[in-house]
CSV table of C-alpha atoms in Angstrom, one decimal:
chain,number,residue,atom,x,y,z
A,2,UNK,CA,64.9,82.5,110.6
A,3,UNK,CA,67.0,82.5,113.5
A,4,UNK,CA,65.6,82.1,116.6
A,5,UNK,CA,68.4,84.2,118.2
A,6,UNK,CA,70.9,86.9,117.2
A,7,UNK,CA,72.9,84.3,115.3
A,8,UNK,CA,72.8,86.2,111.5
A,9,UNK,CA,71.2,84.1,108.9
A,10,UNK,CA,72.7,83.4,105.7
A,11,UNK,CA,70.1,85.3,103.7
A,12,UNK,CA,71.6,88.3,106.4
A,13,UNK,CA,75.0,87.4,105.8
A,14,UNK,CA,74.9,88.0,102.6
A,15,UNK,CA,73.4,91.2,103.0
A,16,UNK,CA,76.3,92.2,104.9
A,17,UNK,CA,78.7,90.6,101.9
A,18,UNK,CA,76.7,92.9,99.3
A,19,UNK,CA,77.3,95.8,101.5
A,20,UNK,CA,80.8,95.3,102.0
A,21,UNK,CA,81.1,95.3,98.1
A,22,UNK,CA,79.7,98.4,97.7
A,23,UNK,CA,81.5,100.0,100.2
A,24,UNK,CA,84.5,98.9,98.6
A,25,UNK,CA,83.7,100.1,94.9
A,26,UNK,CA,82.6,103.4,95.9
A,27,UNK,CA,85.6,104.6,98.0
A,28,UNK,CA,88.4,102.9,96.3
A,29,UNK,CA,87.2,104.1,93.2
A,30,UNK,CA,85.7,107.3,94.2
A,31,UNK,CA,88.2,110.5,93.3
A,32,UNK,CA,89.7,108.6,90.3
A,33,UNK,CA,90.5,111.4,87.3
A,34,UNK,CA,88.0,110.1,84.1
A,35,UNK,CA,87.4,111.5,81.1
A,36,UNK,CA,85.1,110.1,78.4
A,37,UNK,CA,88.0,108.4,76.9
A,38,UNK,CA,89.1,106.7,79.9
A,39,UNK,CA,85.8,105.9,81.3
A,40,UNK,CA,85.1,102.6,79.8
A,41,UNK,CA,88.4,101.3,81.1
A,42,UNK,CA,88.1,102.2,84.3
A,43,UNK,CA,84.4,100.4,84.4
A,44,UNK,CA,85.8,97.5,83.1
A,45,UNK,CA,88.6,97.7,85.9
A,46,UNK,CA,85.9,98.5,88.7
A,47,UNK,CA,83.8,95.4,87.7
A,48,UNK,CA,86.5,93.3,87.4
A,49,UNK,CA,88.4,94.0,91.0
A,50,UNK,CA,85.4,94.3,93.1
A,51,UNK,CA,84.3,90.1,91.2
A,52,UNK,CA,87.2,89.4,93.1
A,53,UNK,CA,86.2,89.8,96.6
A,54,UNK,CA,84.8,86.0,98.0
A,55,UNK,CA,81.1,85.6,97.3
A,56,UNK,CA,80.9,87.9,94.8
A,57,UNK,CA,78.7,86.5,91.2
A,58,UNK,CA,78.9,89.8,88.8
A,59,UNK,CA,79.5,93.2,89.2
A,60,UNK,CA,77.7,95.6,86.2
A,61,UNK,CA,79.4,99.0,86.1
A,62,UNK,CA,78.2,101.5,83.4
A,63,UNK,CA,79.8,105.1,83.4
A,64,UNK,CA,76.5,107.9,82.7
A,65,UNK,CA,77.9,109.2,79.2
A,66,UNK,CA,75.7,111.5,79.1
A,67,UNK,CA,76.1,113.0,82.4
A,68,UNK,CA,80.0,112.7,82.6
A,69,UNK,CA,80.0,115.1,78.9
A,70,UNK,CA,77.6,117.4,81.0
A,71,UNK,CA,80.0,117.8,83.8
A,72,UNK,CA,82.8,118.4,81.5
A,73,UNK,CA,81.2,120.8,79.5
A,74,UNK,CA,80.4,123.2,82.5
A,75,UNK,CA,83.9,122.7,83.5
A,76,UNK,CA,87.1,123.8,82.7
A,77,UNK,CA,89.3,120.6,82.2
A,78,UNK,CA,88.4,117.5,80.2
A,79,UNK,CA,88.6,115.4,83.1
A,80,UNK,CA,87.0,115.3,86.5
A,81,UNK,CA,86.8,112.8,89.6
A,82,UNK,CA,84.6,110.1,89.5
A,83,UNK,CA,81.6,109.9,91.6
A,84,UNK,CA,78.4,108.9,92.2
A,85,UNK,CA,76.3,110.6,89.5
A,86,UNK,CA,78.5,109.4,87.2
A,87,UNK,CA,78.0,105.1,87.8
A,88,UNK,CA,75.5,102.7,87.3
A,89,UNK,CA,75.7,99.9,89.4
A,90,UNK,CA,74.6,96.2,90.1
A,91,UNK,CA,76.3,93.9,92.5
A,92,UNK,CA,75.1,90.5,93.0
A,93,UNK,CA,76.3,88.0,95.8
A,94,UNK,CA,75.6,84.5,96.3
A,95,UNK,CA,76.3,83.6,99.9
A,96,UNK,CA,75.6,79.7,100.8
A,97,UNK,CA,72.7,79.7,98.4
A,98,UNK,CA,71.3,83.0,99.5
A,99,UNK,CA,71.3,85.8,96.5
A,100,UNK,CA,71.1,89.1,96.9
A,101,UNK,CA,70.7,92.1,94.3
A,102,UNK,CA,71.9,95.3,94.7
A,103,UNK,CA,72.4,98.5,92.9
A,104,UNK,CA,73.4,102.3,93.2
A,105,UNK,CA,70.9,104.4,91.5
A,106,UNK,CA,70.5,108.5,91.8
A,107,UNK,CA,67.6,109.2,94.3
A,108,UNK,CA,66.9,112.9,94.7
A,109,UNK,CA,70.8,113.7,93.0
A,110,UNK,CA,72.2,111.7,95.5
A,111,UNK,CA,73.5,108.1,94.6
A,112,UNK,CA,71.7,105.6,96.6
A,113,UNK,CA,73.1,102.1,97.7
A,114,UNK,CA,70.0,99.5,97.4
A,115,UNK,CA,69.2,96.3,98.6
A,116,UNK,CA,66.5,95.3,96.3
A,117,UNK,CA,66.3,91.4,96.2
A,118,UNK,CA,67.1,88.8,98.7
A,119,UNK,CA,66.4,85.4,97.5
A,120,UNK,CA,67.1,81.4,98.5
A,121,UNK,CA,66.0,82.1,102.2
A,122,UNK,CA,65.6,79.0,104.0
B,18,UNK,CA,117.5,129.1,87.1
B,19,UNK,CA,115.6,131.4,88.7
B,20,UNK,CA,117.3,134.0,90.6
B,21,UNK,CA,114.7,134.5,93.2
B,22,UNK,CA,112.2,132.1,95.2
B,23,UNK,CA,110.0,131.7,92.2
B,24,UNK,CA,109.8,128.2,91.1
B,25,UNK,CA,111.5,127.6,87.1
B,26,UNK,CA,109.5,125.9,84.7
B,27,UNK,CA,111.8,122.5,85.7
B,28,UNK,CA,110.9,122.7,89.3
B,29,UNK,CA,107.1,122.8,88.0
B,30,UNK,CA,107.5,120.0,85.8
B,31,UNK,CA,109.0,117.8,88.8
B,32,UNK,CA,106.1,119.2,91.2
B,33,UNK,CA,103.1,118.1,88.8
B,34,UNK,CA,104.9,114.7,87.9
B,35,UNK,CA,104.7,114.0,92.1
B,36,UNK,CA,101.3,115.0,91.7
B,37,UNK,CA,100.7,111.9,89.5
B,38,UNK,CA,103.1,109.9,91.5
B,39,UNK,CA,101.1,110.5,94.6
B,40,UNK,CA,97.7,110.3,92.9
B,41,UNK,CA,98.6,106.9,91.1
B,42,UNK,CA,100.0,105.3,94.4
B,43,UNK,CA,97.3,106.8,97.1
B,44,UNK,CA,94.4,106.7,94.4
B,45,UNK,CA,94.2,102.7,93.4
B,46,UNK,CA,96.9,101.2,96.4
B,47,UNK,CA,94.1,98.5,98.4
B,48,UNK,CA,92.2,98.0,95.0
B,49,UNK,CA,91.1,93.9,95.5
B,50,UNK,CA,94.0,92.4,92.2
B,51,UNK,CA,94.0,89.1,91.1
B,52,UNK,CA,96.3,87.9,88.1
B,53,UNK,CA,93.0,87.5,86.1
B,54,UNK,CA,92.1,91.1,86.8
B,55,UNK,CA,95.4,92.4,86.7
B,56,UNK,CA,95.3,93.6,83.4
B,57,UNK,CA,92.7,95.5,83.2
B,58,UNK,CA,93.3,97.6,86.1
B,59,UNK,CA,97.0,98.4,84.9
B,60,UNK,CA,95.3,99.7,82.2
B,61,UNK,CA,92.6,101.8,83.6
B,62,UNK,CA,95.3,103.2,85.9
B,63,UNK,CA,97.0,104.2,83.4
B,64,UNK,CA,94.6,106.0,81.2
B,65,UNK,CA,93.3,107.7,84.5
B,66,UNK,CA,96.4,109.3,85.5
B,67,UNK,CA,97.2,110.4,81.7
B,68,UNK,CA,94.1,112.5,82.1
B,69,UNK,CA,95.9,114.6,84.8
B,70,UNK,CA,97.3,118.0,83.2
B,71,UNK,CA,100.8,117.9,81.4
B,72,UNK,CA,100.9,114.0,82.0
B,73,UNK,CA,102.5,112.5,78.6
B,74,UNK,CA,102.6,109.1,79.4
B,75,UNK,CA,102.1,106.7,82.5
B,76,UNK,CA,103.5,102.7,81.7
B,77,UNK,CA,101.7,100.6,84.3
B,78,UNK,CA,103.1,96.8,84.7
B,79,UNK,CA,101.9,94.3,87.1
B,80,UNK,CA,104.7,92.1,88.7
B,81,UNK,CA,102.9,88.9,87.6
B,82,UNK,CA,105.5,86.8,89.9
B,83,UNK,CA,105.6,88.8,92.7
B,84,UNK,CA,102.0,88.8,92.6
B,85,UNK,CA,101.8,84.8,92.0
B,86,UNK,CA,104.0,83.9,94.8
B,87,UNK,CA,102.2,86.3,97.2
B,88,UNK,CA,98.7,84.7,96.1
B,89,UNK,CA,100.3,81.3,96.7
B,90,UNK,CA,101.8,82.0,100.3
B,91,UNK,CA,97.7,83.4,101.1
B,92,UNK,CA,94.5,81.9,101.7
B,93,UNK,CA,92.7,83.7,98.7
B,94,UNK,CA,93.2,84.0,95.0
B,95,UNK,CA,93.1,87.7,95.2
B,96,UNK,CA,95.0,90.1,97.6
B,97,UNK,CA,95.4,94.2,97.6
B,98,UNK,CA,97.4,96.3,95.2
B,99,UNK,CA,100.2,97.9,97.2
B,100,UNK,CA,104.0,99.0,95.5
B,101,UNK,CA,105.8,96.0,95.2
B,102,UNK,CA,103.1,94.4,92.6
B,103,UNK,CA,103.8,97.6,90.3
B,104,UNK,CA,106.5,99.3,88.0
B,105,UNK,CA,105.4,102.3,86.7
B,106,UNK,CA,107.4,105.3,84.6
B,107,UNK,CA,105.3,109.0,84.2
B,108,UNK,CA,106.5,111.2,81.6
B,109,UNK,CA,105.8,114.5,82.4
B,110,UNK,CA,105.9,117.5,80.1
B,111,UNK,CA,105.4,121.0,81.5
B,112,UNK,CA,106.3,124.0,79.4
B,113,UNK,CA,108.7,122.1,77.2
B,114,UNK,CA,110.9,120.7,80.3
B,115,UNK,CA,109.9,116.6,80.2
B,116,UNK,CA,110.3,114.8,83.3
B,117,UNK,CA,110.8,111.1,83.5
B,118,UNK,CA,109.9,109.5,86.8
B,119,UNK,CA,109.8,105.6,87.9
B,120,UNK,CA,108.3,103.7,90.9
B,121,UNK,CA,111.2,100.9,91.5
B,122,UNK,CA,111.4,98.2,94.4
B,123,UNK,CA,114.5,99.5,96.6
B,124,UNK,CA,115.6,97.4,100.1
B,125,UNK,CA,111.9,96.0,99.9
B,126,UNK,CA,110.1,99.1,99.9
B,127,UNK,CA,108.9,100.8,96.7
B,128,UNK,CA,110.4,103.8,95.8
B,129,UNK,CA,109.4,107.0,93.6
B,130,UNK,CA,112.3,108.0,91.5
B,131,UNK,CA,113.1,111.2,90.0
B,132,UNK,CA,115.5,110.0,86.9
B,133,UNK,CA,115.3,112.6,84.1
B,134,UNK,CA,114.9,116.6,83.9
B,135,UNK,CA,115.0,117.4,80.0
B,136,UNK,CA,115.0,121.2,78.5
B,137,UNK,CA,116.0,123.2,81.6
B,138,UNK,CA,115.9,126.9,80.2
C,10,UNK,CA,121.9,124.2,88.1
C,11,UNK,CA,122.5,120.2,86.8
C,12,UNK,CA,124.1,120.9,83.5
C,13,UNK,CA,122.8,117.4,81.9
C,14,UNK,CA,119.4,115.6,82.8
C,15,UNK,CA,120.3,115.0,86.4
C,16,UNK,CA,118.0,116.0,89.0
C,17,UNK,CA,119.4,119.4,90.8
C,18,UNK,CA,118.1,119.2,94.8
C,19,UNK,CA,115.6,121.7,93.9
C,20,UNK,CA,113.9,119.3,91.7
C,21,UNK,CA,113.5,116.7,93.8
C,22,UNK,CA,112.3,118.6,96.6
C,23,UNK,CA,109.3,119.8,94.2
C,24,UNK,CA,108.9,116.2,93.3
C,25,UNK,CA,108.7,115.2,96.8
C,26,UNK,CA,106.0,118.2,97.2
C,27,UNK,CA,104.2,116.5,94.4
C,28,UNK,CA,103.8,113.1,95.4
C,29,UNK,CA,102.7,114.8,99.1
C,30,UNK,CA,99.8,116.4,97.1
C,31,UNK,CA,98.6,113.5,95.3
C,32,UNK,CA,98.5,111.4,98.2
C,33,UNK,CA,96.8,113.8,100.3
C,34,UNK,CA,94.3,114.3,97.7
C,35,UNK,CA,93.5,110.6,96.7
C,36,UNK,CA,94.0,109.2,99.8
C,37,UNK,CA,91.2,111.8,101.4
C,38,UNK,CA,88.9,112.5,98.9
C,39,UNK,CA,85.5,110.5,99.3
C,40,UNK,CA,86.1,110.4,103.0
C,41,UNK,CA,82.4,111.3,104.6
C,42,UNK,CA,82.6,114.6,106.6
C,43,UNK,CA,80.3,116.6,108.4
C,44,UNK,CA,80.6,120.1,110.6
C,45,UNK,CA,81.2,117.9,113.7
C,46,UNK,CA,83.7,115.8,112.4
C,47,UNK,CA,86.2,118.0,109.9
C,48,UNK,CA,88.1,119.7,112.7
C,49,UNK,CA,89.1,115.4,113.5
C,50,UNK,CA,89.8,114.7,109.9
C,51,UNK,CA,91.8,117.8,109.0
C,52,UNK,CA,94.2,116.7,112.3
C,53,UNK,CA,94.5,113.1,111.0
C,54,UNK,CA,95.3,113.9,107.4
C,55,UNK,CA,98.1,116.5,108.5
C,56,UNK,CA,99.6,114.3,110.7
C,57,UNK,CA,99.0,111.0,108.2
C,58,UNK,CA,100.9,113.5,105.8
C,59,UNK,CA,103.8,114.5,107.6
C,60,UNK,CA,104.9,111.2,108.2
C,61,UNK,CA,106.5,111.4,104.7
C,62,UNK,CA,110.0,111.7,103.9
C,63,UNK,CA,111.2,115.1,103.5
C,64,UNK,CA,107.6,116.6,104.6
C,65,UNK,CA,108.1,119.4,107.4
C,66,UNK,CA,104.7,120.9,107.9
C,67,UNK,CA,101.2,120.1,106.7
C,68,UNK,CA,98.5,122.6,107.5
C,69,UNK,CA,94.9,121.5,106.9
C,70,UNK,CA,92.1,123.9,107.6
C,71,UNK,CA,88.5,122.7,106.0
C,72,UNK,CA,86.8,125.6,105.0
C,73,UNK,CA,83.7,125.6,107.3
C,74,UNK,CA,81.9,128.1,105.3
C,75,UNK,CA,82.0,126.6,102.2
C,76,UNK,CA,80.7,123.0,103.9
C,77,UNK,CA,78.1,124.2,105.8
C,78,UNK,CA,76.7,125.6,102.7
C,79,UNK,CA,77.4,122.4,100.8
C,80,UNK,CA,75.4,120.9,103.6
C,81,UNK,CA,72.4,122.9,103.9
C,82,UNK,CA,71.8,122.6,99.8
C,83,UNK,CA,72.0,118.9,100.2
C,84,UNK,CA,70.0,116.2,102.1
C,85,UNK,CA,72.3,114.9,104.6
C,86,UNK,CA,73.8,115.8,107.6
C,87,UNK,CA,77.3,114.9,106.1
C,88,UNK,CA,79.1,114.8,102.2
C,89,UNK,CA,81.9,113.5,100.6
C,90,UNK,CA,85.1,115.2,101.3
C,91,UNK,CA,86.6,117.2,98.4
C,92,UNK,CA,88.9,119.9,97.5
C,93,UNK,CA,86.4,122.8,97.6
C,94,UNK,CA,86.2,122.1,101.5
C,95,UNK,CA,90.3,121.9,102.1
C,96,UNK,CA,92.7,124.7,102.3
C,97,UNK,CA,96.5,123.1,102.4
C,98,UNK,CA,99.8,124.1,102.3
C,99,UNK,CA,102.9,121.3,102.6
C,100,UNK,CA,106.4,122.4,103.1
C,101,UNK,CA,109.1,119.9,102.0
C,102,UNK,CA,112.6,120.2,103.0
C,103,UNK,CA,114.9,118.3,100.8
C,104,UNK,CA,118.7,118.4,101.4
C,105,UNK,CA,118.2,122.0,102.7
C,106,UNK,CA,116.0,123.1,99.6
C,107,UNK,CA,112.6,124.8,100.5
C,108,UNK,CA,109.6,124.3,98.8
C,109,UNK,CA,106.2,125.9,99.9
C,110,UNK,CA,103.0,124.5,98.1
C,111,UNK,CA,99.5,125.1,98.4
C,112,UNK,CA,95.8,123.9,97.3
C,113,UNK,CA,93.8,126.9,97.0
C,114,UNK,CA,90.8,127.3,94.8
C,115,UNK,CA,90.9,128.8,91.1
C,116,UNK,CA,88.1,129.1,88.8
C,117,UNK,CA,86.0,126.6,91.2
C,118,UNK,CA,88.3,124.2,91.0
C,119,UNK,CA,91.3,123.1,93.6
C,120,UNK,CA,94.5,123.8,92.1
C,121,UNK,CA,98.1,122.8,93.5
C,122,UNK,CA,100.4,125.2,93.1
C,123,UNK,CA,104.2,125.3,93.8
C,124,UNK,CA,104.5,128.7,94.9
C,125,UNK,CA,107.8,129.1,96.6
C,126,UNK,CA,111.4,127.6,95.8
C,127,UNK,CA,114.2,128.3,98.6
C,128,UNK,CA,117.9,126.9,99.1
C,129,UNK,CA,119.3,126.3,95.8
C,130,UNK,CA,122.7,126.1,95.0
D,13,UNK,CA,60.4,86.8,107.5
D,14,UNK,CA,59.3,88.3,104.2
D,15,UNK,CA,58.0,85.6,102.4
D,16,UNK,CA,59.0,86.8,98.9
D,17,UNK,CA,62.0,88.4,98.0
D,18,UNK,CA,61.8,91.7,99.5
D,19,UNK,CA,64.2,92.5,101.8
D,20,UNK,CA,63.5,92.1,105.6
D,21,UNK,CA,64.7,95.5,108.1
D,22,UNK,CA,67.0,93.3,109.4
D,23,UNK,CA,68.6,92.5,106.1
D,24,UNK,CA,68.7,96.3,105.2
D,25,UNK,CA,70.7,97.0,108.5
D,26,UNK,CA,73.2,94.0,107.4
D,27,UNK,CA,73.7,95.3,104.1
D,28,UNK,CA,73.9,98.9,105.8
D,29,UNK,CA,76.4,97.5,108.2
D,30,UNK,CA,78.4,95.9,105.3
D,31,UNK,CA,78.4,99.4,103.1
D,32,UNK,CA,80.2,101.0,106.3
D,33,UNK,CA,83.1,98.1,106.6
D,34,UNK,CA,83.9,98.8,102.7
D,35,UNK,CA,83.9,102.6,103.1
D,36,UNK,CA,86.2,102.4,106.2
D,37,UNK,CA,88.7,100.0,104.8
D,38,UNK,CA,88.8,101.2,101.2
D,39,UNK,CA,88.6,104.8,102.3
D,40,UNK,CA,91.8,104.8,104.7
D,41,UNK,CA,94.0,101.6,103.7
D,42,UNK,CA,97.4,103.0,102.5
D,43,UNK,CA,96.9,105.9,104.5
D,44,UNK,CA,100.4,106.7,106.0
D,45,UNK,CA,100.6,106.0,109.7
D,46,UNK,CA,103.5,106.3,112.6
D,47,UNK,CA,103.2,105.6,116.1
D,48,UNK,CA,102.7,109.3,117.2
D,49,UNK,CA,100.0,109.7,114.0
D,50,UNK,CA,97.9,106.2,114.7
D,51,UNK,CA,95.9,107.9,117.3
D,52,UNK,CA,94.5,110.8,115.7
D,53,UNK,CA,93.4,108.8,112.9
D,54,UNK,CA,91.6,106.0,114.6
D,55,UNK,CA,90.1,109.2,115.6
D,56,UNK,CA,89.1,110.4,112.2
D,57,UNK,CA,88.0,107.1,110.8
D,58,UNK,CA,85.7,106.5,113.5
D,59,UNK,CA,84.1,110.1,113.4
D,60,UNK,CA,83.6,109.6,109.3
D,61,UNK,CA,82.3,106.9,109.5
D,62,UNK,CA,79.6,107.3,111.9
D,63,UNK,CA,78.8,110.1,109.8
D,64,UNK,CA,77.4,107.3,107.3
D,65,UNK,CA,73.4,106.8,107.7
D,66,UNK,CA,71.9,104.5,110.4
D,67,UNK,CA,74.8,104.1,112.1
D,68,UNK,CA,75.6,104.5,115.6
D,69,UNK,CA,78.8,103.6,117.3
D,70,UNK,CA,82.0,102.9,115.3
D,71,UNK,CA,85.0,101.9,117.2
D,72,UNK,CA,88.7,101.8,116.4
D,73,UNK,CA,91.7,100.6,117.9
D,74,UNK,CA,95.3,100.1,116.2
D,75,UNK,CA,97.1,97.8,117.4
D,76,UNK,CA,99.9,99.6,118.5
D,77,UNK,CA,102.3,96.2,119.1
D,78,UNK,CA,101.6,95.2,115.4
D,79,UNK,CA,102.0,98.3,114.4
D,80,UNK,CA,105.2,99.0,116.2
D,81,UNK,CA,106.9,95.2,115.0
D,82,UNK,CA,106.1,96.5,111.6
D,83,UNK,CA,108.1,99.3,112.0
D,84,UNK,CA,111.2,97.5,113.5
D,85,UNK,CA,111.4,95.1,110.9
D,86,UNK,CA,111.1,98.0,107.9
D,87,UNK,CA,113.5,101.1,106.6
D,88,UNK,CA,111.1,103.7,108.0
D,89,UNK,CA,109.2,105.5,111.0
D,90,UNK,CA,106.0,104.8,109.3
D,91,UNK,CA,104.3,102.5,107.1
D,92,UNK,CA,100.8,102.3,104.9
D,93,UNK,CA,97.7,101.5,107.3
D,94,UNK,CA,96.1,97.8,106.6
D,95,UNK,CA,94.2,96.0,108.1
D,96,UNK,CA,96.3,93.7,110.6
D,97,UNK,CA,97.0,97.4,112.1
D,98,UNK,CA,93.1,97.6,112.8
D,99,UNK,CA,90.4,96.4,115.1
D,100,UNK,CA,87.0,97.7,114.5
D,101,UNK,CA,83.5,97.2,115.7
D,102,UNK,CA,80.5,98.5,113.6
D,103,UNK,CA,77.2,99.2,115.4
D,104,UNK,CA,73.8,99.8,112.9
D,105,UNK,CA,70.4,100.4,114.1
D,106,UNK,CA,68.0,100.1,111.0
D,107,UNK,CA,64.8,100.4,111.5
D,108,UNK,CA,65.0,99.1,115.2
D,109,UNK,CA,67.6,96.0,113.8
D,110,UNK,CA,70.8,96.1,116.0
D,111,UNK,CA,73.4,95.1,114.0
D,112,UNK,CA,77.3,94.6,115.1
D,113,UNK,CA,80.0,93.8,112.7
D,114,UNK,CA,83.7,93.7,113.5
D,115,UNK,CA,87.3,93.1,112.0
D,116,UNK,CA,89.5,90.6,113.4
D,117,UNK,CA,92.4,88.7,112.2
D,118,UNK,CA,92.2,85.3,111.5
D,119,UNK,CA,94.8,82.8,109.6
D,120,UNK,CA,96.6,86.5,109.1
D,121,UNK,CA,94.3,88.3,107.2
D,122,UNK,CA,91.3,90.8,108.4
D,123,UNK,CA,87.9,89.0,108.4
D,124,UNK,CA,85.0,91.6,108.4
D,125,UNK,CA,82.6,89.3,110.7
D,126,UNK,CA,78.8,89.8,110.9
D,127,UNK,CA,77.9,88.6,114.5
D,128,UNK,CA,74.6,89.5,115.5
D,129,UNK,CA,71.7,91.0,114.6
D,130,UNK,CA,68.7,91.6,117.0
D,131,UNK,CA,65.2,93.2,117.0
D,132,UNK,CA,64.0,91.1,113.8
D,133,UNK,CA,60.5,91.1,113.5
C-alpha cells in the first residue's frame, strides 16, 4: 500500500467504479419505460456506460416483475425509471486492479456496493 | 380557434410535442456515445419517448460522420451525446390534430422545429 | 388561424412551452434534495430555465410539506428530486403570444398542463 | 490492507468519492447556463451533492472566462453546461478515510482526478 496519501491503483479503481455508477444512475434516472421499452433501454444503459475508459462489462437487468407492479398501481403504462427498477453489476479493470460492483435494493432503497477488489499489489 | 384564452386542441398538440422535444434532448444529452453504441441508444431513445402520452412516433438518427470526425479530432473513442450528433422528427397526435416536429442543425446550433399542424378544428 | 399546416404564432409559443417542461423535468429529476438544500435548487432550475428563448418567467416552489414527509418515511436525510415535490408554472412569450403553463399534481401524478393561451391573431 | 478481496475503508471512500463525481456531472451537464444564471447553480450543484452520504465538502467554480468566450463565439446568451465550464473538488470522509477528488482540464477535456486519500489503516 502506499506509504503516503498517493491513491493506489486498487483505490483508483474504486474511484473509476464509482464514477460509473454515478453516471448510470443520473443520466438514466427519470427516463419514461414501459415493459416494452425496458429491454432496450438496458441494452442502451450497458452499452454507453462500457464506454467510459476502464470500464470491462456493465450487466443491466430491468426488475420485470416490479416494473408491472408499479404500472399496475398506476395510472399510465409507463413510469420513470429508477432504482427499484435495475439490477446492476459494473466491473473495472484499472492497471490490473478489478473491482466488482453492484446496485442491489437494501431496506427499498437501491444501494451502490463495492463488493470485490482484487489484483492488489 | 378558440375565442377566449382557452388553449384549442392544436395548441395542445404543439404543447405535448415540446414536452417530448424537451424530454428527448434534456433526458439522454451527456449520455457517454460511441459509434459502436450508437445504435442502440437511438433506439432506446426512441422507444422511451414513444411511451410519453399522445406520442405517435419519434425517428432517432445518429450523425455517424459528425460523430466520426468529432471522435477523430479527441483523445478518446467515445465522447457525449449533445444536438449536433442527432436528427430526430416526433409525431404528435392529440385529439385528432397531428403535429410533426424536427430537431435540425441551424448556424451550428441545433434547433427544434415546429414544421406541421394537421386537423385544426 | 393558419388555413393550411403552417404553424400559427400561437402554436409555436405552446411548443416552446413544451420543450421548457421537458427540459425542466429531465434535466432535474434525480437531482438529490433535502429540506436544507431545495429553496437553492428551486432558484437554480428557474434561473437555468429562463435562459431559454422565448421563456419570461419560471416560478419553482418545492413543496416542503410533501418532502418533509417523503423524508421522515424514508431513511435518509435527503431523496431524489421528483415531480410530487415541484410546483411550476412557465410563461412563454412568442411574437407577442401568451402562454401560461403549469405542473400541478393530478391523480398522484405531475401533470403539465397548458392552461392559458393569450395574443392570437 | 485486507489481504483478500474485501474491500479496504479507504477503497469504500474512493468508490464513494467516485459515485459523487458521476452524479454531479451526469446530473447537471446540459443544464442551460448564462452568465447571470452560472452562480446560482454552482450553488445548487454543490448543496445536492453534499446531500449524497459520507460526503463533506463539495466545491464549485465556473469558470466564468470560458464560459463567457463560449458565449461570444455562439448565437446565444447561454449555452448547455459541460464540463470545461466546471472546476470541482470532492471531499469524502468514510469511515475516518479523507478522500479528495477534483475535475480539471487536461489536453481539453475534464479529467475527474483521485488525488489523495489519508487515514488508511
Amino acid at each position: 500500500m502506499s506509504p503516503d496519501s498517493t491513491p493506489t491503483d486498487a483505490e483508483a479503481a474504486c474511484f473509476e467504479a464509482g464514477i460509473k455508477f454515478g453516471t448510470l444512475y443520473h443520466q438514466f434516472a427519470g427516463t419514461p419505460v414501459s415493459l416494452e421499452s425496458a429491454p432496450s433501454l438496458a441494452t442502451a444503459i450497458g452499452e454507453s456506460i462500457e464506454n467510459q475508459p476502464h470500464c470491462t462489462t456493465v450487466t443491466v437487468d430491468v426488475r420485470e416483475d416490479e416494473l408491472a407492479a408499479a404500472l399496475e398501481a398506476g395510472p399510465a403504462d409507463y413510469t420513470e425509471l429508477t432504482g427499484r427498477f435495475l439490477e446492476v453489476e459494473i466491473v473495472v479493470d484499472y492497471e490490473g486492479c478489478e473491482v466488482v460492483t453492484r446496485m442491489a435494493m437494501e431496506d427499498g432503497y437501491p444501494l451502490m456496493r463495492l463488493e470485490e477488489v482484487h489484483g492488489r499489489e
